[in-house]
RNA sequence: GGUGAGGUGGAUGAGUGGCUGAAAUCAACGGUUUGCUAAACCGUCGUACGGUUGUAAAGCCGUACCGAGGGUUCGAAUCCCUCCCUCACCGCCA
């Protein structure tokens, strides 16, 4: 959620920038400002009247104490008149505030200056491409065949247990998941992130805080009996840890990491996009989240990108880094870098991480603040990224590392996995 | 699931209709002093919104907030209703 003062100060700029996100209702910005003007007016009127009521009530109390009943009764009727005038103002104020809020949440975050214009993923900017394509043996297979050959992931049984998109990992497949999770977490914690194991279900307030609600409820699994949502990413519970908190500046930066399963209801695409592990309803992911001083968020974004990049390098995967164009960015993000790994057998790029700076967009909603050196509270900036999402990493590892004798396990994983081959 | 108790500022905790935006203690912050890994003393110490003064830093005034929402009343942390949550014991269970 954008801040109204920011919209007032940079009205034109905001409209220009929102155009880069292909936002089609720039007049909503003016609407917000007009509604806020109204809000101020009604607030002023309400405060004035209510102040009078409060003063008179005190006087009545003093008159009663002195035993001047008649004077008190007289005042009471005066107050009654005032209160009659107060009621419509109260209603108008509430209505205006509600409307303001409704319009405000429709405005996406303003993209940073670095964001390229564009509408589709083709317009994303490739920042870097690195790593080599391995020479695959003849008869190289895509991962959905490899997992059958080595019997490490079983989709059919997943369908039997739950439905499509709920894979069952088995034997070495399960072990490899565990190895990846442990390796990723250790990598993150040694970089200074604190590990968390959060709940996998959240309440409405948390889902609202990170922007899943309102609007995107269809993308989450919902438990009506308890009004809980299954988390689509660890970002939701982890960022909400600091909801409604004011932290000390000396406690910054706050760096958190968590492994969680992620649950996504989203109606899938079609064809090879959804085959195998490319797109599933339940998957594992290790997430990193930072809450930082607003002056530092872009520096931290670069650090997080470098952090994820080194992790991919350590796995020996060919990857590329994209700076997302306005049209492909999420609603809440100001700047996003996507990481994609090369799937040698499918001959396509698979997204495995998305690292974003949300500036104060999320923290404004969640009221995550810090006290600056002058003792004033200011919103923090929030950032998050995957480090990393497992299924596509697994797919790429299986495909790129297949040999006639089996699948090679990257060196950094071997101590976690317990052997060098599947 | 059953029974009971309760939700007050960073923490503990007082406060059952007006002088309570809220005692006290602790923590935190600033200072003084003595000195050595600390004590004593003094001071400061919630948030949001609105108005106003000021170039600004900041100040002043007002409004709201004592789990959330509603009600009674001239006036509510205090009374009533609904909801949420926490704790304890019991039941069930990993």
Coordinates of C-alpha atoms (C1' of nucleotides) in Angstrom, one line a residue:
Chain A
X1 CA 0.0 0.0 0.0
X2 CA 1.4 3.4 -1.0
X3 CA 1.5 6.3 1.4
X4 CA -0.8 9.2 0.8
X5 CA 1.8 11.8 1.6
X6 CA 4.0 10.2 -1.0
X7 CA 1.2 10.4 -3.6
X8 CA 0.7 14.1 -2.7
X9 CA 4.3 15.0 -3.0
X10 CA 5.0 13.1 -6.2
X11 CA 1.7 12.9 -8.0
X12 CA 2.9 13.3 -11.5
X13 CA 5.9 11.0 -11.0
X14 CA 3.7 8.3 -9.6
X15 CA 1.4 8.4 -12.5
X16 CA 4.3 8.2 -15.0
X17 CA 5.8 5.3 -13.1
X18 CA 2.6 3.4 -12.8
X19 CA 2.3 3.6 -16.6
X20 CA 5.5 1.5 -16.7
X21 CA 3.6 -1.2 -14.8
X22 CA 0.8 -0.8 -17.4
X23 CA -1.5 0.4 -14.7
X24 CA -4.6 1.7 -16.5
X25 CA -6.3 3.8 -13.8
X26 CA -3.9 6.7 -13.1
X27 CA -7.0 8.8 -12.1
X28 CA -7.2 6.7 -8.9
X29 CA -4.2 8.7 -7.7
X30 CA -6.2 11.9 -7.8
X31 CA -9.1 10.1 -6.3
X32 CA -7.0 9.1 -3.3
X33 CA -5.8 12.6 -2.8
X34 CA -9.4 14.0 -3.1
X35 CA -10.7 11.5 -0.6
X36 CA -7.9 12.3 1.8
X37 CA -8.8 15.9 1.6
X38 CA -12.3 15.0 2.5
X39 CA -11.1 12.8 5.3
X40 CA -9.1 15.7 6.7
X41 CA -12.1 18.0 6.6
X42 CA -14.4 15.5 8.3
X43 CA -11.8 14.7 10.9
X44 CA -11.4 18.4 11.7
X45 CA -15.2 18.9 12.1
X46 CA -15.5 15.8 14.2
X47 CA -12.6 16.8 16.5
X48 CA -14.0 20.3 17.0
X49 CA -17.5 19.0 17.9
X50 CA -16.3 16.2 20.0
X51 CA -14.0 18.5 21.9
X52 CA -16.9 20.7 22.8
X53 CA -18.9 17.7 24.0
X54 CA -15.9 16.5 26.1
X55 CA -15.5 20.0 27.7
X56 CA -19.2 20.3 28.5
X57 CA -19.3 16.8 30.0
X58 CA -16.5 17.8 32.4
X59 CA -18.5 20.9 33.3
X60 CA -21.5 18.8 34.0
X61 CA -19.5 16.6 36.3
X62 CA -18.3 19.6 38.3
X63 CA -21.8 21.1 38.5
X64 CA -23.1 17.8 39.8
X65 CA -20.3 17.7 42.4
X66 CA -21.3 21.1 43.6
X67 CA -24.9 20.0 43.7
X68 CA -26.1 22.4 41.0
X69 CA -28.5 19.9 39.5
X70 CA -30.5 22.4 37.4
X71 CA -27.5 23.9 35.7
X72 CA -26.3 20.4 35.0
X73 CA -29.6 19.4 33.4
X74 CA -29.5 22.5 31.2
X75 CA -26.0 21.6 30.0
X76 CA -27.1 18.0 29.3
X77 CA -29.7 19.2 26.8
X78 CA -27.1 21.4 25.1
X79 CA -24.8 18.4 24.7
X80 CA -27.6 16.4 23.2
X81 CA -28.0 19.0 20.5
X82 CA -24.3 18.9 19.8
X83 CA -24.3 15.2 19.5
X84 CA -27.1 15.2 17.0
X85 CA -24.9 17.3 14.8
X86 CA -22.0 14.9 15.4
X87 CA -23.7 11.8 14.1
X88 CA -23.8 12.6 10.4
X89 CA -20.2 13.7 10.5
X90 CA -19.1 10.5 12.1
X91 CA -20.9 8.5 9.4
X92 CA -19.4 10.6 6.6
X93 CA -15.9 10.3 8.1
X94 CA -16.2 6.5 8.4
X95 CA -17.5 6.2 4.8
X96 CA -14.7 8.4 3.5
X97 CA -12.0 6.4 5.3
X98 CA -13.4 3.2 4.0
X99 CA -13.5 4.4 0.5
X100 CA -10.0 5.8 0.7
X101 CA -8.7 2.5 1.9
X102 CA -10.5 0.7 -0.9
X103 CA -9.0 2.9 -3.6
X104 CA -5.6 2.9 -2.0
X105 CA -5.2 -0.9 -2.0
X106 CA -5.9 -0.9 -5.7
X107 CA -2.7 1.1 -6.5
X108 CA 0.3 -1.1 -7.2
X109 CA 3.7 -0.2 -5.9
X110 CA 5.7 2.3 -7.9
X111 CA 8.4 0.7 -9.9
X112 CA 12.0 1.9 -9.4
X113 CA 13.9 3.8 -12.0
X114 CA 15.7 0.7 -13.1
X115 CA 12.5 -1.1 -14.2
X116 CA 12.3 -1.4 -18.0
X117 CA 9.0 -0.8 -19.7
X118 CA 7.3 -3.8 -21.2
X119 CA 4.3 -6.1 -21.0
X120 CA 5.4 -9.7 -21.3
X121 CA 8.2 -11.8 -20.0
X122 CA 9.9 -11.3 -23.4
X123 CA 10.5 -7.7 -22.4
X124 CA 12.5 -8.6 -19.3
X125 CA 16.0 -7.5 -19.3
X126 CA 18.7 -10.2 -19.1
X127 CA 21.3 -8.9 -16.8
X128 CA 23.6 -11.8 -16.8
X129 CA 23.9 -15.3 -18.1
X130 CA 26.5 -17.7 -16.8
X131 CA 27.5 -21.3 -16.6
X132 CA 27.9 -23.9 -19.2
X133 CA 25.6 -26.4 -20.8
X134 CA 26.9 -29.9 -20.1
X135 CA 27.3 -32.4 -22.9
X136 CA 24.4 -34.7 -22.3
X137 CA 24.7 -38.4 -23.2
X138 CA 22.8 -39.6 -26.2
X139 CA 19.3 -40.4 -25.2
X140 CA 19.2 -37.8 -22.5
X141 CA 15.9 -37.5 -20.8
X142 CA 13.8 -34.8 -19.4
X143 CA 13.4 -35.0 -15.6
X144 CA 10.0 -36.5 -15.7
X145 CA 11.5 -39.6 -17.3
X146 CA 14.5 -39.6 -15.1
X147 CA 12.5 -39.6 -11.9
X148 CA 10.7 -42.7 -13.2
X149 CA 13.9 -44.4 -14.3
X150 CA 15.5 -43.9 -10.8
X151 CA 12.2 -44.2 -9.0
X152 CA 12.7 -41.0 -6.9
X153 CA 9.4 -39.0 -7.5
X154 CA 6.0 -40.6 -7.9
X155 CA 3.3 -38.4 -9.3
X156 CA 0.7 -41.1 -9.7
X157 CA 0.7 -42.0 -6.0
X158 CA 0.4 -38.3 -5.3
X159 CA -2.7 -38.2 -7.4
X160 CA -4.1 -41.2 -5.5
X161 CA -3.3 -39.5 -2.1
X162 CA -4.4 -36.0 -2.9
X163 CA -4.6 -35.0 -6.6
X164 CA -2.4 -33.8 -9.4
X165 CA 0.4 -31.5 -8.5
X166 CA 1.2 -33.2 -5.2
X167 CA 4.3 -35.2 -5.9
X168 CA 5.5 -38.0 -3.6
X169 CA 9.3 -38.0 -3.2
X170 CA 10.8 -41.3 -2.5
X171 CA 14.1 -42.9 -1.6
X172 CA 17.0 -40.9 -3.0
X173 CA 14.5 -38.3 -4.2
X174 CA 13.4 -37.6 -0.7
X175 CA 16.9 -37.6 0.5
X176 CA 17.9 -35.1 -2.2
X177 CA 15.1 -32.7 -1.1
X178 CA 16.3 -32.9 2.5
X179 CA 19.9 -32.4 1.4
X180 CA 19.0 -29.3 -0.7
X181 CA 16.9 -27.8 2.2
X182 CA 19.7 -28.3 4.7
X183 CA 22.3 -27.0 2.4
X184 CA 20.3 -23.9 1.5
X185 CA 19.5 -23.1 5.1
X186 CA 23.1 -23.5 6.2
X187 CA 24.2 -21.3 3.3
X188 CA 21.8 -18.6 4.4
X189 CA 22.5 -18.8 8.1
X190 CA 26.2 -18.6 7.6
X191 CA 25.5 -15.3 5.7
X192 CA 23.9 -13.9 8.8
X193 CA 20.2 -14.9 8.4
X194 CA 18.4 -16.3 11.4
X195 CA 16.5 -19.5 10.8
X196 CA 12.8 -19.7 11.5
X197 CA 10.3 -22.5 11.4
X198 CA 7.0 -20.7 11.1
X199 CA 3.4 -22.0 11.0
X200 CA 2.3 -23.3 7.6
X201 CA -1.1 -21.8 8.0
X202 CA -1.9 -18.1 8.7
X203 CA -4.9 -16.1 9.7
X204 CA -6.6 -13.4 7.6
X205 CA -4.6 -10.5 9.1
X206 CA -1.3 -12.1 8.0
X207 CA -2.5 -12.9 4.5
X208 CA -3.7 -9.3 4.3
X209 CA -0.3 -8.0 5.6
X210 CA 1.8 -9.4 2.7
X211 CA -0.9 -8.6 0.1
X212 CA -2.4 -12.1 -0.6
X213 CA -5.7 -10.6 0.6
X214 CA -7.8 -9.0 -0.6
X215 CA -8.1 -10.1 -4.3
X216 CA -5.8 -13.2 -4.5
X217 CA -7.7 -15.5 -2.1
X218 CA -8.2 -17.8 -5.0
X219 CA -4.5 -18.6 -5.1
X220 CA -4.4 -19.9 -1.6
X221 CA -5.8 -23.0 0.0
X222 CA -8.4 -22.1 2.6
X223 CA -9.6 -23.9 5.7
X224 CA -13.0 -22.5 6.3
X225 CA -13.6 -24.3 9.6
X226 CA -10.8 -22.2 11.2
X227 CA -10.5 -19.3 8.8
X228 CA -6.9 -20.1 8.0
X229 CA -4.9 -20.0 4.8
X230 CA -2.2 -22.5 3.8
X231 CA 0.9 -20.4 3.1
X232 CA 1.8 -19.9 -0.6
X233 CA 5.4 -18.9 0.5
X234 CA 7.3 -18.5 3.8
X235 CA 7.3 -14.8 3.0
X236 CA 3.8 -14.6 4.5
X237 CA 4.4 -15.9 8.1
X238 CA 8.0 -14.7 8.2
X239 CA 7.4 -11.1 7.2
X240 CA 4.3 -10.9 9.5
X241 CA 6.5 -11.7 12.5
X242 CA 7.2 -8.0 12.7
X243 CA 3.7 -6.8 11.8
X244 CA 2.7 -3.9 14.1
X245 CA 6.1 -3.7 15.6
X246 CA 8.4 -0.8 16.1
X247 CA 12.0 -2.0 16.2
X248 CA 15.2 -0.2 17.3
X249 CA 17.4 1.2 14.6
X250 CA 20.3 -0.6 16.2
X251 CA 18.5 -4.0 15.6
X252 CA 18.7 -3.4 11.8
X253 CA 19.0 -5.1 9.4
X254 CA 16.7 -7.9 10.3
X255 CA 17.6 -11.0 8.3
X256 CA 15.4 -14.1 8.4
X257 CA 15.4 -17.4 6.5
X258 CA 12.9 -20.2 6.6
X259 CA 12.2 -23.5 4.9
X260 CA 8.6 -24.2 4.4
X261 CA 6.4 -26.2 2.0
X262 CA 4.5 -23.8 -0.2
X263 CA 0.9 -24.4 -1.3
X264 CA -0.5 -22.9 -4.5
X265 CA -3.9 -23.4 -5.9
X266 CA -3.3 -21.4 -9.0
X267 CA -4.9 -22.9 -12.1
X268 CA -1.9 -24.2 -14.1
X269 CA -0.8 -23.3 -17.5
X270 CA -0.7 -26.1 -20.1
X271 CA 1.5 -28.5 -22.0
X272 CA 5.2 -28.8 -21.0
X273 CA 4.9 -25.9 -18.6
X274 CA 3.1 -28.1 -16.1
X275 CA 4.9 -31.4 -16.8
X276 CA 6.8 -33.1 -14.1
X277 CA 8.1 -30.7 -11.4
X278 CA 7.8 -27.6 -13.5
X279 CA 4.6 -26.5 -11.7
X280 CA 3.0 -28.2 -8.7
X281 CA 0.5 -27.4 -6.0
X282 CA 2.8 -28.2 -3.1
X283 CA 6.6 -27.6 -3.2
X284 CA 9.5 -26.9 -0.9
X285 CA 11.2 -23.6 -0.8
X286 CA 13.8 -21.8 1.4
X287 CA 13.1 -18.1 1.6
X288 CA 15.1 -15.1 2.7
X289 CA 13.5 -12.0 4.1
X290 CA 15.1 -8.7 5.2
X291 CA 13.7 -5.7 6.9
X292 CA 16.1 -2.8 6.4
X293 CA 16.6 0.9 6.8
X294 CA 14.9 2.7 3.8
X295 CA 18.3 4.2 2.7
X296 CA 19.8 0.8 2.4
X297 CA 17.2 -1.3 0.6
X298 CA 18.7 -1.1 -2.9
X299 CA 22.1 -1.9 -1.7
X300 CA 20.6 -4.9 0.2
X301 CA 18.7 -6.0 -2.9
X302 CA 22.0 -6.2 -4.8
X303 CA 23.5 -8.2 -1.9
X304 CA 20.6 -10.6 -1.9
X305 CA 21.0 -11.1 -5.7
X306 CA 24.7 -11.8 -5.2
X307 CA 23.9 -14.1 -2.4
X308 CA 21.5 -16.2 -4.5
X309 CA 23.8 -16.1 -7.5
X310 CA 26.7 -17.6 -5.5
X311 CA 24.3 -20.3 -4.3
X312 CA 23.4 -21.2 -7.9
X313 CA 27.1 -21.1 -8.9
X314 CA 27.9 -23.6 -6.1
X315 CA 25.5 -26.0 -7.6
X316 CA 27.2 -25.7 -11.0
X317 CA 24.0 -24.8 -12.8
X318 CA 23.8 -22.6 -15.9
X319 CA 21.7 -19.6 -14.9
X320 CA 20.6 -16.2 -16.0
X321 CA 19.4 -13.2 -14.1
X322 CA 16.5 -11.1 -15.4
X323 CA 15.4 -7.7 -14.4
X324 CA 11.7 -7.9 -14.7
X325 CA 9.8 -5.4 -16.9
X326 CA 6.9 -3.4 -15.5
X327 CA 4.4 -5.8 -16.9
X328 CA 5.9 -8.9 -15.5
X329 CA 6.5 -7.6 -12.0
X330 CA 4.3 -8.3 -9.0
X331 CA 1.8 -5.8 -7.7
X332 CA 3.8 -5.1 -4.5
X333 CA 7.3 -5.0 -5.9
X334 CA 9.4 -1.9 -6.8
X335 CA 12.2 -3.9 -8.4
X336 CA 12.5 -7.6 -9.0
X337 CA 15.2 -9.9 -10.3
X338 CA 14.3 -13.4 -11.4
X339 CA 16.8 -16.2 -11.5
X340 CA 16.3 -18.9 -14.0
X341 CA 18.2 -22.2 -14.4
X342 CA 18.8 -23.9 -17.7
X343 CA 17.0 -27.1 -18.1
X344 CA 19.3 -29.0 -20.6
X345 CA 16.9 -31.7 -21.6
X346 CA 13.8 -29.5 -21.8
X347 CA 15.9 -26.8 -23.5
X348 CA 14.3 -24.0 -21.6
X349 CA 14.8 -21.7 -18.7
X350 CA 13.1 -22.5 -15.4
X351 CA 12.4 -19.8 -12.8
X352 CA 13.9 -20.8 -9.5
X353 CA 14.1 -17.6 -7.5
X354 CA 12.6 -14.1 -7.5
X355 CA 14.3 -11.4 -5.4
X356 CA 12.4 -8.2 -4.8
X357 CA 12.5 -4.9 -3.0
X358 CA 9.1 -3.9 -1.8
X359 CA 10.3 -0.6 -0.3
X360 CA 7.6 0.5 2.1
X361 CA 4.7 -1.1 0.3
X362 CA 4.4 -4.1 2.5
X363 CA 5.6 -2.4 5.7
X364 CA 3.0 0.3 5.3
X365 CA 0.3 -2.2 5.3
X366 CA 1.8 -4.2 8.2
X367 CA 3.0 -1.1 10.1
X368 CA 6.5 -2.3 10.5
X369 CA 8.5 0.6 11.7
X370 CA 11.7 1.6 13.4
X371 CA 12.6 4.6 15.6
X372 CA 15.2 6.7 13.9
X373 CA 17.9 8.7 15.7
X374 CA 15.5 11.6 16.2
X375 CA 13.0 9.3 18.0
X376 CA 10.6 9.4 15.1
X377 CA 9.1 6.3 13.7
X378 CA 9.5 5.5 10.1
X379 CA 8.5 2.6 7.9
X380 CA 11.2 0.0 7.1
X381 CA 11.7 -1.4 3.7
X382 CA 11.1 -5.1 3.1
X383 CA 12.8 -7.4 0.7
X384 CA 12.6 -11.1 0.0
X385 CA 13.8 -13.8 -2.3
X386 CA 13.9 -17.5 -2.8
X387 CA 17.1 -19.2 -1.9
X388 CA 15.9 -21.4 -3.4
X389 CA 12.7 -23.0 -4.7
X390 CA 13.4 -26.8 -4.9
X391 CA 11.4 -28.4 -7.7
X392 CA 13.0 -26.7 -10.6
X393 CA 16.4 -26.9 -9.1
X394 CA 15.8 -30.6 -8.7
X395 CA 14.7 -30.8 -12.4
X396 CA 17.7 -28.9 -13.6
X397 CA 20.1 -30.9 -11.5
X398 CA 18.7 -34.2 -12.7
X399 CA 18.7 -33.3 -16.3
X400 CA 22.0 -31.4 -16.5
X401 CA 23.9 -33.9 -14.4
X402 CA 22.6 -37.1 -16.0
X403 CA 25.3 -39.5 -17.3
X404 CA 25.1 -43.1 -18.5
X405 CA 26.1 -44.3 -15.1
X406 CA 23.6 -42.2 -13.1
X407 CA 23.1 -38.7 -11.9
X408 CA 26.0 -36.7 -10.5
X409 CA 25.4 -34.9 -7.2
X410 CA 27.1 -31.5 -7.0
X411 CA 30.0 -31.5 -4.6
X412 CA 28.5 -29.0 -2.1
X413 CA 25.6 -31.4 -1.6
X414 CA 27.5 -34.6 -1.2
X415 CA 28.0 -34.4 2.5
X416 CA 24.3 -33.7 2.9
X417 CA 23.2 -36.3 0.5
X418 CA 25.6 -39.0 1.6
X419 CA 26.9 -40.0 -1.8
X420 CA 28.0 -38.6 -5.1
X421 CA 25.6 -40.3 -7.4
X422 CA 22.0 -41.4 -7.8
Chain B
rG1 C1' -14.1 -30.8 23.5
rG2 C1' -15.3 -29.5 29.2
rU3 C1' -14.6 -26.2 33.5
rG4 C1' -12.5 -21.9 35.6
rA5 C1' -9.6 -17.3 35.3
rG6 C1' -8.2 -13.4 32.5
rG7 C1' -6.8 -9.8 28.3
rU8 C1' -4.2 -2.2 30.7
rG9 C1' 1.7 1.5 27.8
rG10 C1' 8.6 -2.3 26.1
rA11 C1' 7.8 -5.8 30.8
rU12 C1' 5.4 -6.6 35.6
rG13 C1' 1.1 -4.5 37.5
rA14 C1' -2.6 -0.7 40.1
rG15 C1' -7.0 1.1 38.7
rU16 C1' -15.3 -0.8 39.2
rG17 C1' -18.5 5.8 36.0
rG18 C1' -16.0 12.4 36.0
rC19 C1' -9.7 15.1 39.2
rU20 C1' -7.0 8.4 34.8
rG21 C1' -3.8 8.7 28.7
rA22 C1' -3.8 6.0 32.8
rA23 C1' -0.2 4.9 39.8
rA24 C1' 4.0 2.2 41.1
rU25 C1' 8.2 -0.9 39.9
rC26 C1' 11.5 -2.7 36.2
rA27 C1' 13.7 -2.1 31.5
rA28 C1' 15.3 1.8 28.0
rC29 C1' 17.4 6.6 26.9
rG30 C1' 19.9 11.4 28.5
rG31 C1' 22.7 13.7 32.4
rU32 C1' 25.5 14.3 37.2
rU33 C1' 28.8 12.0 40.5
rU34 C1' 31.9 8.2 42.2
rG35 C1' 35.0 5.1 39.8
rC36 C1' 36.0 0.2 37.2
rU37 C1' 33.5 -3.9 34.3
rA38 C1' 28.9 -1.4 38.5
rA39 C1' 26.2 1.7 42.1
rA40 C1' 23.7 6.3 43.6
rC41 C1' 20.9 10.6 42.3
rC42 C1' 18.2 13.8 38.7
rG43 C1' 15.5 14.0 34.2
rU44 C1' 13.0 11.8 29.8
rC45 C1' 10.1 7.9 28.4
rG46 C1' 3.1 5.1 24.0
rU47 C1' 0.9 5.4 19.1
rA48 C1' -2.0 7.4 15.2
rC49 C1' -4.8 11.3 13.1
rG50 C1' -6.2 16.6 12.7
rG51 C1' -5.4 21.9 13.6
rU52 C1' -1.9 25.7 14.4
rU53 C1' 3.1 28.5 15.0
rG54 C1' 7.9 28.2 12.7
rU55 C1' 12.2 28.5 6.7
rA56 C1' 13.3 24.3 9.5
rA57 C1' 14.5 21.4 13.9
rA58 C1' 10.7 21.6 17.0
rG59 C1' 6.6 23.4 19.9
rC60 C1' 1.5 24.2 21.2
rC61 C1' -3.8 22.7 21.0
rG62 C1' -7.3 19.0 19.9
rU63 C1' -9.3 13.9 18.8
rA64 C1' -9.0 8.7 19.1
rC65 C1' -6.9 4.3 21.2
rC66 C1' -6.6 0.2 28.1
rG67 C1' -7.9 -7.5 22.9
rA68 C1' -11.8 -6.2 18.5
rG69 C1' -16.6 -4.5 17.4
rG70 C1' -21.2 -2.6 19.2
rG71 C1' -24.5 -0.6 23.3
rU72 C1' -26.0 2.3 27.9
rU73 C1' -24.6 7.4 29.8
rC74 C1' -24.0 14.4 29.6
rG75 C1' -19.4 11.4 30.7
rA76 C1' -16.6 4.4 30.2
rA77 C1' -10.2 1.2 31.0
rU78 C1' -14.4 0.9 34.6
rC79 C1' -21.5 -1.1 33.3
rC80 C1' -24.0 -4.4 29.2
rC81 C1' -23.8 -7.5 24.6
rU82 C1' -21.2 -10.1 20.6
rC83 C1' -16.7 -11.9 18.8
rC84 C1' -11.3 -13.0 19.1
rC85 C1' -7.4 -14.5 22.0
rU86 C1' -4.4 -16.2 26.3
rC87 C1' -3.6 -19.0 30.8
rA88 C1' -4.8 -23.1 34.3
rC89 C1' -7.0 -27.9 35.2
rC90 C1' -9.6 -32.1 33.0
rG91 C1' -10.5 -35.1 28.5
rC92 C1' -8.3 -36.7 23.8
rC93 C1' -3.8 -37.0 20.9
rA94 C1' 1.7 -36.8 18.5

